[in-house]
PDB file of C-alpha atoms in Angstrom:
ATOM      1  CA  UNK A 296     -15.621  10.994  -3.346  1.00 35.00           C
ATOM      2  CA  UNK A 297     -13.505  13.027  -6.085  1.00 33.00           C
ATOM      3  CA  UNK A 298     -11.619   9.890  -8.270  1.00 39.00           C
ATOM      4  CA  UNK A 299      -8.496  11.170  -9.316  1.00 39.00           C
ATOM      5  CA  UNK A 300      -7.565  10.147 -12.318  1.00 41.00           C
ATOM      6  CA  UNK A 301      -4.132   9.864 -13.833  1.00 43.00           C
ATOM      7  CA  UNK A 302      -2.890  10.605 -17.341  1.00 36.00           C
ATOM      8  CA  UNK A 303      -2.321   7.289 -18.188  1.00 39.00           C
ATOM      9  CA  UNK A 304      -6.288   6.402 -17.944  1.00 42.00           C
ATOM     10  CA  UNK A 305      -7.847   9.474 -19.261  1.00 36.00           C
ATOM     11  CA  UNK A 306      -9.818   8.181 -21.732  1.00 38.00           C
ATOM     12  CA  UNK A 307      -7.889  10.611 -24.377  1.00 31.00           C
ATOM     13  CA  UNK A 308      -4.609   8.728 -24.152  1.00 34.00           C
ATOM     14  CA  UNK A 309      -6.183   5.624 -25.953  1.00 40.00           C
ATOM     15  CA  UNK A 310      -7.283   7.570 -28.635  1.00 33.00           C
ATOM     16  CA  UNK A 311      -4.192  10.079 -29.254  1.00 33.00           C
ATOM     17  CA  UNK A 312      -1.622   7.739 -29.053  1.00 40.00           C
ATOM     18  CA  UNK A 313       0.409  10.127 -30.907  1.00 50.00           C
ATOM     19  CA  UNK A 314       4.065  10.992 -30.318  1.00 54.00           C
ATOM     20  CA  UNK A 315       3.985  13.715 -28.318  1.00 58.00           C
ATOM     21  CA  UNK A 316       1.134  12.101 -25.922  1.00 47.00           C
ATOM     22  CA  UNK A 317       3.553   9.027 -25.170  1.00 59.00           C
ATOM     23  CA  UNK A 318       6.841  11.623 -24.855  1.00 59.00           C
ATOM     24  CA  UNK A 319       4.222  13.317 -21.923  1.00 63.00           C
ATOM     25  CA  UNK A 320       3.788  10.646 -20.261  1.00 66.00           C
ATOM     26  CA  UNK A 321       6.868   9.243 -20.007  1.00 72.00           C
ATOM     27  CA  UNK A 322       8.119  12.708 -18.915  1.00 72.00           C
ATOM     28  CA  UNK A 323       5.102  12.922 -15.676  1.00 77.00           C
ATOM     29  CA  UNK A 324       6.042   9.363 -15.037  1.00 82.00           C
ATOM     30  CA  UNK A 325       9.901  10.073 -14.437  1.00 87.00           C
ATOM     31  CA  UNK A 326       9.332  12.746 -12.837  1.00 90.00           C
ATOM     32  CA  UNK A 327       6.718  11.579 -10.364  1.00 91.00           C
ATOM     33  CA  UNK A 328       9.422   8.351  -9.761  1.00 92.00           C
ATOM     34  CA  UNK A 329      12.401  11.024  -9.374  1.00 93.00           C
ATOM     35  CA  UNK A 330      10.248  12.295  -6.143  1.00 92.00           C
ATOM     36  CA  UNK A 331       9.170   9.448  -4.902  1.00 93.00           C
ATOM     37  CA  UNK A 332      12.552   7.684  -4.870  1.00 91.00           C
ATOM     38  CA  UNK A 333      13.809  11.411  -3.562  1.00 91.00           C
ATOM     39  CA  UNK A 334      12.146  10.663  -0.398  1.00 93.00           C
ATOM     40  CA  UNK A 335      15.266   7.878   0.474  1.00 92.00           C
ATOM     41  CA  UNK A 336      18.391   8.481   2.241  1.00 87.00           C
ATOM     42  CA  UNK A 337      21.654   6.503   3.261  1.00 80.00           C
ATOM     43  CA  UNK A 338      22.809   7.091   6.805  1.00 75.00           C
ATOM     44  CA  UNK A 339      25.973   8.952   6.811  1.00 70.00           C
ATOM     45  CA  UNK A 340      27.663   7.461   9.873  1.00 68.00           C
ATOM     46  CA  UNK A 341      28.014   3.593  10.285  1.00 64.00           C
ATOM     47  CA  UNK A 342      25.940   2.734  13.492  1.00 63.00           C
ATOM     48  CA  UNK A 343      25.797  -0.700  15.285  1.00 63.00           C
ATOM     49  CA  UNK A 344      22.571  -1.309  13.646  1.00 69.00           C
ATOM     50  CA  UNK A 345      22.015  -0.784   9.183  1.00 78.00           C
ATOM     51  CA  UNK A 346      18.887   1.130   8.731  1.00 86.00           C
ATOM     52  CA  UNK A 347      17.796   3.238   5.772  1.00 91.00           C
ATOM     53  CA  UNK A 348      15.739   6.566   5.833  1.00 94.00           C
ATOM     54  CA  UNK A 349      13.027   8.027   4.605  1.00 96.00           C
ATOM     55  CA  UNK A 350      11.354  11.140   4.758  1.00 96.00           C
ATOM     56  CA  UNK A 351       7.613  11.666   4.460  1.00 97.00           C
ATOM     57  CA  UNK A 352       4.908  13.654   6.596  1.00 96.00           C
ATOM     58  CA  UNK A 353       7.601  16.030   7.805  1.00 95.00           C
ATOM     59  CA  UNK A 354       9.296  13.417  10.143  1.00 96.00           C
ATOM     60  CA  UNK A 355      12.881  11.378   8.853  1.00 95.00           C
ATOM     61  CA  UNK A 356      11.967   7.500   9.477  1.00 96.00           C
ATOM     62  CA  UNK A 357      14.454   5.036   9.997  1.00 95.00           C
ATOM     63  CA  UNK A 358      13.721   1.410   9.056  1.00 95.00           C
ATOM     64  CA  UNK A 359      15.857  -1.393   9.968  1.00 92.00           C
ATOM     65  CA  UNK A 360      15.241  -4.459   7.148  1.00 85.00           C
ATOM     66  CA  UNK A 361      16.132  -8.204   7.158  1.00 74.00           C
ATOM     67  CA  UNK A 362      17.869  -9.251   4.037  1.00 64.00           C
ATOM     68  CA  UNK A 363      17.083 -12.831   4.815  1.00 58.00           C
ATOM     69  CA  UNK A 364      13.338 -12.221   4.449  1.00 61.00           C
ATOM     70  CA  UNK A 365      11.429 -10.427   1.538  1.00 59.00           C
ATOM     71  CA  UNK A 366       8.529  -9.393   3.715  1.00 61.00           C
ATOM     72  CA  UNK A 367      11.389  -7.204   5.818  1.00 74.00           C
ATOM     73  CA  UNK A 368      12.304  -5.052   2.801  1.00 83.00           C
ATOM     74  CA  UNK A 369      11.262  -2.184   1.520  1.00 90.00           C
ATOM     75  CA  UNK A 370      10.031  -2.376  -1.900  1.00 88.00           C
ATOM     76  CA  UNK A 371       9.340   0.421  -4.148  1.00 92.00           C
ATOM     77  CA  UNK A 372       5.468  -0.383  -3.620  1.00 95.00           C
ATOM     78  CA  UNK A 373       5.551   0.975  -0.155  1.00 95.00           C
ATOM     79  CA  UNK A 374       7.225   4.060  -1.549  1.00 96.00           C
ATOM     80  CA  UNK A 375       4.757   4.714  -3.947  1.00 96.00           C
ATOM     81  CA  UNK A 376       1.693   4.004  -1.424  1.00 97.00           C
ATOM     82  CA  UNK A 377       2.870   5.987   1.553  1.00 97.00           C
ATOM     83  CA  UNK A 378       3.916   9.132  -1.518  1.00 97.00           C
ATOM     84  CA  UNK A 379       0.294   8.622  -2.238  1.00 97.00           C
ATOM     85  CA  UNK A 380      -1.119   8.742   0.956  1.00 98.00           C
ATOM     86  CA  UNK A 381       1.079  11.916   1.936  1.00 97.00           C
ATOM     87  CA  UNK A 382       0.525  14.084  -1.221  1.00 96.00           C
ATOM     88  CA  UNK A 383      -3.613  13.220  -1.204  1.00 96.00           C
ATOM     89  CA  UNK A 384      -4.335  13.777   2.658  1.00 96.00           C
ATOM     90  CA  UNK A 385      -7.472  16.065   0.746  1.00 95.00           C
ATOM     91  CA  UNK A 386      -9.208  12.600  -0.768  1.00 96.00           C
ATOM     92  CA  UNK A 387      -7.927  10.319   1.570  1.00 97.00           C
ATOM     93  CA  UNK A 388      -7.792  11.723   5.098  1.00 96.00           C
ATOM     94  CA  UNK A 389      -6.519   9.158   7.440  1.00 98.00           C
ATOM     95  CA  UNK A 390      -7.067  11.480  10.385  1.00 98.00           C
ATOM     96  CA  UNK A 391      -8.840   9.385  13.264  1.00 98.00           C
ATOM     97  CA  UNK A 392      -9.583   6.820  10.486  1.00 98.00           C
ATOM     98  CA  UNK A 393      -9.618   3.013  11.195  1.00 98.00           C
ATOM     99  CA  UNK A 394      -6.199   1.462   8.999  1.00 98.00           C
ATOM    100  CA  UNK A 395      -5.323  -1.607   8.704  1.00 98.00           C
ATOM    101  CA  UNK A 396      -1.932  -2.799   6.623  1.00 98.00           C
ATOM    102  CA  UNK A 397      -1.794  -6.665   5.530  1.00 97.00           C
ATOM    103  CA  UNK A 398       1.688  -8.005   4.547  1.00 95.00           C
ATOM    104  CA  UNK A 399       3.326  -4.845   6.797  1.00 96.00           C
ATOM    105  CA  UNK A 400       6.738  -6.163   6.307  1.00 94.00           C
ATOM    106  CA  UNK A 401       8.969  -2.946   7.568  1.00 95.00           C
ATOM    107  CA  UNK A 402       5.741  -1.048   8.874  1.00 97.00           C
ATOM    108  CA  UNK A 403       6.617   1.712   6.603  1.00 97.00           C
ATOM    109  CA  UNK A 404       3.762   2.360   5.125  1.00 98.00           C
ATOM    110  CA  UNK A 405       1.918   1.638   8.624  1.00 98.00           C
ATOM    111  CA  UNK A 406       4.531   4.368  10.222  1.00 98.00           C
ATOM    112  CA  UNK A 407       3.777   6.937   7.930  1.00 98.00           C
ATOM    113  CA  UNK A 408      -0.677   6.534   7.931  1.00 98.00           C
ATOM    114  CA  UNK A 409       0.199   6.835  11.609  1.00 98.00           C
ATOM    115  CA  UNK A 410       2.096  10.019  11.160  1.00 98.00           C
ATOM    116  CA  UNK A 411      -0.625  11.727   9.384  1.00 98.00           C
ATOM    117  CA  UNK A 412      -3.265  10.414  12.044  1.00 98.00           C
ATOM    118  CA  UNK A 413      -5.062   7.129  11.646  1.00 98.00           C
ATOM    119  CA  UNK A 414      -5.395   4.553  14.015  1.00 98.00           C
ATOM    120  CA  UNK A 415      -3.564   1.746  12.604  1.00 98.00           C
ATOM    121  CA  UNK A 416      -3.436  -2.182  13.195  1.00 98.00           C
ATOM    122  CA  UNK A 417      -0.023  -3.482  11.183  1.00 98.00           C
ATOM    123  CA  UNK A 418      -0.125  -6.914  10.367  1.00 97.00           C
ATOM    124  CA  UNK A 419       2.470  -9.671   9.206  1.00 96.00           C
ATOM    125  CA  UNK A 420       3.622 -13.125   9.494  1.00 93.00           C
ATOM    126  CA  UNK A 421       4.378 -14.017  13.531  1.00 93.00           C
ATOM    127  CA  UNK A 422       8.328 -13.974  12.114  1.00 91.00           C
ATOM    128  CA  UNK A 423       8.164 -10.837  11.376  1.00 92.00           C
ATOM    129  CA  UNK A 424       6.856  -8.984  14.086  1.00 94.00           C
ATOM    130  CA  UNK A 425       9.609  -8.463  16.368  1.00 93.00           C
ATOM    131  CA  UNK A 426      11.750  -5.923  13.756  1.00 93.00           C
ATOM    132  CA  UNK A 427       7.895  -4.447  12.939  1.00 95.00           C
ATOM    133  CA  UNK A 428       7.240  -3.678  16.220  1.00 96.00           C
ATOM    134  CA  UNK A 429      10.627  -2.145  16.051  1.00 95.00           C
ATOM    135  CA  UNK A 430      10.477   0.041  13.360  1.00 96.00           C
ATOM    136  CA  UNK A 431       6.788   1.038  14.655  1.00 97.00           C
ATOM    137  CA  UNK A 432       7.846   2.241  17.941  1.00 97.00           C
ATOM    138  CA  UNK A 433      11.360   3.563  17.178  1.00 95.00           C
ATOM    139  CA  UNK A 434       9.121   5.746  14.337  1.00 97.00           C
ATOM    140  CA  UNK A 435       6.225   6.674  15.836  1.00 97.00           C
ATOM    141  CA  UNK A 436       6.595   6.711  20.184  1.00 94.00           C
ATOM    142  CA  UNK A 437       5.490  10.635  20.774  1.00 94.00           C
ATOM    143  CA  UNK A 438       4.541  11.440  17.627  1.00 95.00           C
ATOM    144  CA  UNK A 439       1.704  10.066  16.406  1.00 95.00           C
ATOM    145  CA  UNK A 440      -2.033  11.262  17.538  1.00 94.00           C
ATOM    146  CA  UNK A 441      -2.965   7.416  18.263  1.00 97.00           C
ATOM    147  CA  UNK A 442      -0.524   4.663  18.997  1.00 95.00           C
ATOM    148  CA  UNK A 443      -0.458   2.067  16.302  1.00 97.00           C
ATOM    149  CA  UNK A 444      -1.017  -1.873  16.986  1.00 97.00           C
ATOM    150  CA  UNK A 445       1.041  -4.645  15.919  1.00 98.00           C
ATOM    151  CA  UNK A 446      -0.607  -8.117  15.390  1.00 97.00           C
ATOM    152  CA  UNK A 447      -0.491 -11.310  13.670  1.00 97.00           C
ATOM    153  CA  UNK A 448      -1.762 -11.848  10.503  1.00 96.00           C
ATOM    154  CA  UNK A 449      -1.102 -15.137   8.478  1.00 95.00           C
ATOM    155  CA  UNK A 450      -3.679 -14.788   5.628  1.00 95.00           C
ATOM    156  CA  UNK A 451      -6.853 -17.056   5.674  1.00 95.00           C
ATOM    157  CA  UNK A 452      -5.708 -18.461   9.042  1.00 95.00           C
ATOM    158  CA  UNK A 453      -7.805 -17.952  12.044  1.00 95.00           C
ATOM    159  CA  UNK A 454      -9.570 -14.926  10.358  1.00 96.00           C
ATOM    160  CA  UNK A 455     -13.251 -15.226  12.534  1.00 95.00           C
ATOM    161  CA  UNK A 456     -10.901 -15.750  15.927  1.00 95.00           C
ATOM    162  CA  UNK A 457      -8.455 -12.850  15.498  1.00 95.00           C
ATOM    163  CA  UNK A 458     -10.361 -10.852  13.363  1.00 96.00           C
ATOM    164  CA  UNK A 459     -13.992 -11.438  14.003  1.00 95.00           C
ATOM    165  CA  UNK A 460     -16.214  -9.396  11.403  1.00 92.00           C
ATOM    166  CA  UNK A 461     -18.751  -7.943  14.012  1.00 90.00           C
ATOM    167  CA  UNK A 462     -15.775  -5.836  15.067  1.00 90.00           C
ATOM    168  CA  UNK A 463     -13.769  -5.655  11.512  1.00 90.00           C
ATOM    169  CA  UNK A 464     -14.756  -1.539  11.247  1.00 94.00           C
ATOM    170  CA  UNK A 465     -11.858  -0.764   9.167  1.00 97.00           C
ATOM    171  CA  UNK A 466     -12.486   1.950   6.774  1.00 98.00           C
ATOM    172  CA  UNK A 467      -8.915   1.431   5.350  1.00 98.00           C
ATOM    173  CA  UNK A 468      -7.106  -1.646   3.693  1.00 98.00           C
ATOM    174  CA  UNK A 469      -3.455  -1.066   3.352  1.00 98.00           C
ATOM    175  CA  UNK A 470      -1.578  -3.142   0.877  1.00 97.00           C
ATOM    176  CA  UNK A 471       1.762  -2.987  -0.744  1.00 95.00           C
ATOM    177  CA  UNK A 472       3.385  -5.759  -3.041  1.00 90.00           C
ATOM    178  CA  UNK A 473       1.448  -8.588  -1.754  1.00 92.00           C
ATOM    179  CA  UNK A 474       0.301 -10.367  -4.993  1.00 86.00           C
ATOM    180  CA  UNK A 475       4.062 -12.343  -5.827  1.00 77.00           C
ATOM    181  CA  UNK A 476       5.059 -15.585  -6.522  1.00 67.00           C
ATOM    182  CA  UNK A 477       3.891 -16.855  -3.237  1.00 73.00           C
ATOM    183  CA  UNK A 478       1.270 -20.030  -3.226  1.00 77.00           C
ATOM    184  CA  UNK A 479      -1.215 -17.729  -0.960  1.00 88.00           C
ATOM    185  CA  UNK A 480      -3.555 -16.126  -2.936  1.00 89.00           C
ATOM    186  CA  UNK A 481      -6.777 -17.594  -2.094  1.00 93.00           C
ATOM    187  CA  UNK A 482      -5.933 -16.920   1.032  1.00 95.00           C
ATOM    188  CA  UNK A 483      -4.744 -13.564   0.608  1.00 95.00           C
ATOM    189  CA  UNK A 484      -8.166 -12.994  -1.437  1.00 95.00           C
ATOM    190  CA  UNK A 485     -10.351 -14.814   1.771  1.00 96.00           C
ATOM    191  CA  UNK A 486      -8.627 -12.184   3.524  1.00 97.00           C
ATOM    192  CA  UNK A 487      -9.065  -8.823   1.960  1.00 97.00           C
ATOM    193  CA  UNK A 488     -12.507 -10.004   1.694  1.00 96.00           C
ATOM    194  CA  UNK A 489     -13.210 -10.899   5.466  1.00 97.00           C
ATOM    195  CA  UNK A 490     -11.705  -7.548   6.352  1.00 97.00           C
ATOM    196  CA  UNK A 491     -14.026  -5.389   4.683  1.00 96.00           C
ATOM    197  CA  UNK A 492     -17.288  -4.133   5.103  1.00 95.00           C
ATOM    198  CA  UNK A 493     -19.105  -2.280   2.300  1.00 93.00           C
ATOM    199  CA  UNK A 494     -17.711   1.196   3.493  1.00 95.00           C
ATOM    200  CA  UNK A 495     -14.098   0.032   3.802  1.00 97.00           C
ATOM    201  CA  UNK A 496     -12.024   1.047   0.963  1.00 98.00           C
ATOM    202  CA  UNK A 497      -8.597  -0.497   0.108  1.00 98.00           C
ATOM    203  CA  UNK A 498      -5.601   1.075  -1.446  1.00 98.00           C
ATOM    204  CA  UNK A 499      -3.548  -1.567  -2.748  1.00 96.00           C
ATOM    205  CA  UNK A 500      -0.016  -1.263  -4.784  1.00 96.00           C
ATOM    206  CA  UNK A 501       1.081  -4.283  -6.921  1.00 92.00           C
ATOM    207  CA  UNK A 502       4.615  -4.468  -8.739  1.00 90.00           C
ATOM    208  CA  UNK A 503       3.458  -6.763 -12.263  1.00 85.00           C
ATOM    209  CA  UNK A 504       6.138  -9.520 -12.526  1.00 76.00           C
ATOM    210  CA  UNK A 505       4.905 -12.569 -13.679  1.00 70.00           C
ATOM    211  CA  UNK A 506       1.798 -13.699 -15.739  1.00 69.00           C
ATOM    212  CA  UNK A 507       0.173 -14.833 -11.676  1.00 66.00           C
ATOM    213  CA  UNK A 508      -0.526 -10.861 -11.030  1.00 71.00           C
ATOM    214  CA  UNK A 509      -2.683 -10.772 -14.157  1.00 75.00           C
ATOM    215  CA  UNK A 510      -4.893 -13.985 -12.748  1.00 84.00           C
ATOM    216  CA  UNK A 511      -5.064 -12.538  -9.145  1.00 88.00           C
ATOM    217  CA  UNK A 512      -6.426  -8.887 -10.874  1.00 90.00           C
ATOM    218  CA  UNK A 513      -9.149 -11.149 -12.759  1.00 90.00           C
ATOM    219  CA  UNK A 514     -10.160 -13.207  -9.472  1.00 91.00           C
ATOM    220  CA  UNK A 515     -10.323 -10.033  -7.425  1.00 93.00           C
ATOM    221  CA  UNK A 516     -12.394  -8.558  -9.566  1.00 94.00           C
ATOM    222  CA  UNK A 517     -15.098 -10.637  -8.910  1.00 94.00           C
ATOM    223  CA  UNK A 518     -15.468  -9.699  -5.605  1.00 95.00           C
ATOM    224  CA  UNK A 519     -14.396  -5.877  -5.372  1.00 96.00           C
ATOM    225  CA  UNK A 520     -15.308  -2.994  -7.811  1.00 96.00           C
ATOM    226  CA  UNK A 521     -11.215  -2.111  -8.972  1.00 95.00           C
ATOM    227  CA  UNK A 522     -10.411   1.387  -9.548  1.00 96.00           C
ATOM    228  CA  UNK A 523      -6.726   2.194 -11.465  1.00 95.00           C
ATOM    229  CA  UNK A 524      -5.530   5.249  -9.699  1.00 95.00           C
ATOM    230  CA  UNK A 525      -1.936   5.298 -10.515  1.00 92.00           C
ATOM    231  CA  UNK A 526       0.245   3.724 -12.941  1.00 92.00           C
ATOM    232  CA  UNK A 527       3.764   3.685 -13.013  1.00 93.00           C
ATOM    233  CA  UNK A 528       5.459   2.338 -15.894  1.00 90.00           C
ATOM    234  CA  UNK A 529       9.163   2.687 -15.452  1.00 89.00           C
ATOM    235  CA  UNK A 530       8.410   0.820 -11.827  1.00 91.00           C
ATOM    236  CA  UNK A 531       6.066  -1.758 -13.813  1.00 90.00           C
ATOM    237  CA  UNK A 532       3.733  -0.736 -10.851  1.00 94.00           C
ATOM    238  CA  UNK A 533       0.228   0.125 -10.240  1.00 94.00           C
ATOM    239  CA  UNK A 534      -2.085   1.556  -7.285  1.00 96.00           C
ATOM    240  CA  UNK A 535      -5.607   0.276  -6.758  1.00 96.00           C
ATOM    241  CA  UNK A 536      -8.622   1.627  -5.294  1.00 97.00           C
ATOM    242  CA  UNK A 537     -11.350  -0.845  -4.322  1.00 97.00           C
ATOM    243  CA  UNK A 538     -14.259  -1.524  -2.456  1.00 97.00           C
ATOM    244  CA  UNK A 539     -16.817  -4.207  -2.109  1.00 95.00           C
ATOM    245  CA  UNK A 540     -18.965  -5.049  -5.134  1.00 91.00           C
ATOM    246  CA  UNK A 541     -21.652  -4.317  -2.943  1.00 75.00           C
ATOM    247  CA  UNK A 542     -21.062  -0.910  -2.819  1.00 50.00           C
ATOM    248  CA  UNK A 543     -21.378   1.274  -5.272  1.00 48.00           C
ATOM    249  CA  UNK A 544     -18.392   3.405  -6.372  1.00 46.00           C
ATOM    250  CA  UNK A 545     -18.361   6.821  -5.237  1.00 43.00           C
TER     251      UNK A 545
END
C-alpha cells in the first residue's frame, strides 16, 4: 500500500518552518479547498422539494437535507472524504469492495463510493433513514454496478445482533464528522472496533472543534494504528487512515 503523504506531514515542514514553506502551504491548502467546495451547486429553478448538488464521479447528485437534524446535513467533512475517494480511485479502489459508512447522515459520501463501484451498507440513526434511503435511491437507481443497502445503525446498540462479526467482512469504514459534542463516544469507539477485522481499513474525516476531538484521537489510538493523510487547515479538518493495531501498517 503506497501512503500518500501530504505537505503538511512531510517530515521537512517541521524543520523549515521558514516563510516561504508556511506561504506554500497555505497556497496548496486554498487551493485544494477552492476544488473541493467547487464540486457544490445551487439549483437554479425553485422545485417543490430544496435540494443541493454536487458533482463528483462524473454524475450531478442531488441531496435533499433536514435542517432540523445535524446528522441530515452536509458538512464539509463529507466533501472532503468523497473528493478523496474520487481523486485516489489508484490507492483506494472501491471497485467490488465491501463499504460500510457509520453516521451516513445525507448518504453522500455512501452515493458517491457507490458511484465508483463498491458495495455499500449506509448506516444512521432509525430517524434518519427515510430521507437516506431517499437520497440513495434518487442518486444511485441505474447507475451504480451494485445496489447500495440502507440499515440501522445506533452506535454500541445491538452490534452482535445486527452486525454479527462472523459476517462483519468490510474492507472499508466510512466516516465523516462523527467525533462532536455528542455524549456517544464509547459507543462510537465499541463500534468502529466491532466492525473491523484486521484487513479492514477506515477512512475517517473529523472537523476539530472542541478540546473532546483531541481526547477521542488519544482513546482511538489505543486500539487502531492512526495514519494523518490529509490536513486541512482553513477547514480546521483532518482525514484519517486506520486499521487495527493488530495489523501492521502497510
Amino acid at each position: 500500500m503506497i501512503k500518500k503523504t501530504s505537505i503538511y506531514s512531510h517530515p521537512l515542514v517541521h524543520r523549515l518552518m521558514d516563510p516561504g514553506v508556511e506561504k506554500e502551504k497555505r497556497d496548496d491548502d486554498k487551493k485544494v479547498v477552492a476544488e473541493i467546495m467547487a464540486r457544490c451547486f445551487v439549483p437554479s429553478l425553485i422545485t417543490t422539494t430544496s435540494w443541493e448538488g454536487f458533482h463528483f464521479v462524473g454524475h450531478e447528485i442531488r441531496i435533499t437535507e433536514a435542517m432540523d437534524c445535524y446528522g441530515a446535513v452536509v458538512w464539509p467533512s463529507a466533501l472532503v472524504l468523497c473528493y478523496f475517494l474520487e481523486t485516489n480511485v489508484k490507492h483506494y479502489n472501491m471497485v467490488d469492495k465491501n463499504v460500510i459508512e457509520i453516521g451516513a447522515g445525507t448518504g453522500l459520501v455512501s452515493i458517491v463510493a457507490s458511484l465508483l463501484g463498491a458495495h455499500v451498507t449506509a448506516t444512521d440513526l432509525p430517524e434518519l433513514l427515510g430521507n437516506l434511503q431517499y437520497n440513495i435511491s434518487r442518486n444511485t437507481k441505474m447507475k451504480c454496478k451494485h445496489l447500495p443497502q440502507v440499515k440501522e445503525l445506533s452506535w454500541g446498540i445491538a452490534l452482535d445482533e445486527n452486525f454479527p462479526r462472523s459476517s462483519n467482512n468490510f474492507d472499508y469504514i466510512l466516516a465523516a464528522d462523527v467525533v462532536y459534542a455528542h455524549p456517544f463516544l464509547e459507543e462510537l469507539l465499541i463500534t468502529f472496533d466491532h466492525l473491523c477485522k484486521e484487513t479492514t481499513i477506515i477512512l475517517w474525516v473529523m472537523k476539530f472543534r472542541l478540546e473532546k476531538e483531541n481526547k477521542f484521537i488519544d482513546r482511538f489510538k489505543e486500539l487502531f494504528d492512526l495514519e494523518e493523510i490529509y490536513n486541512f487547515p482553513s477547514l480546521n479538518i483532518k482525514l484519517y487512515k486506520a486499521v487495527k493495531k493488530s495489523q501492521r501498517s502497510a
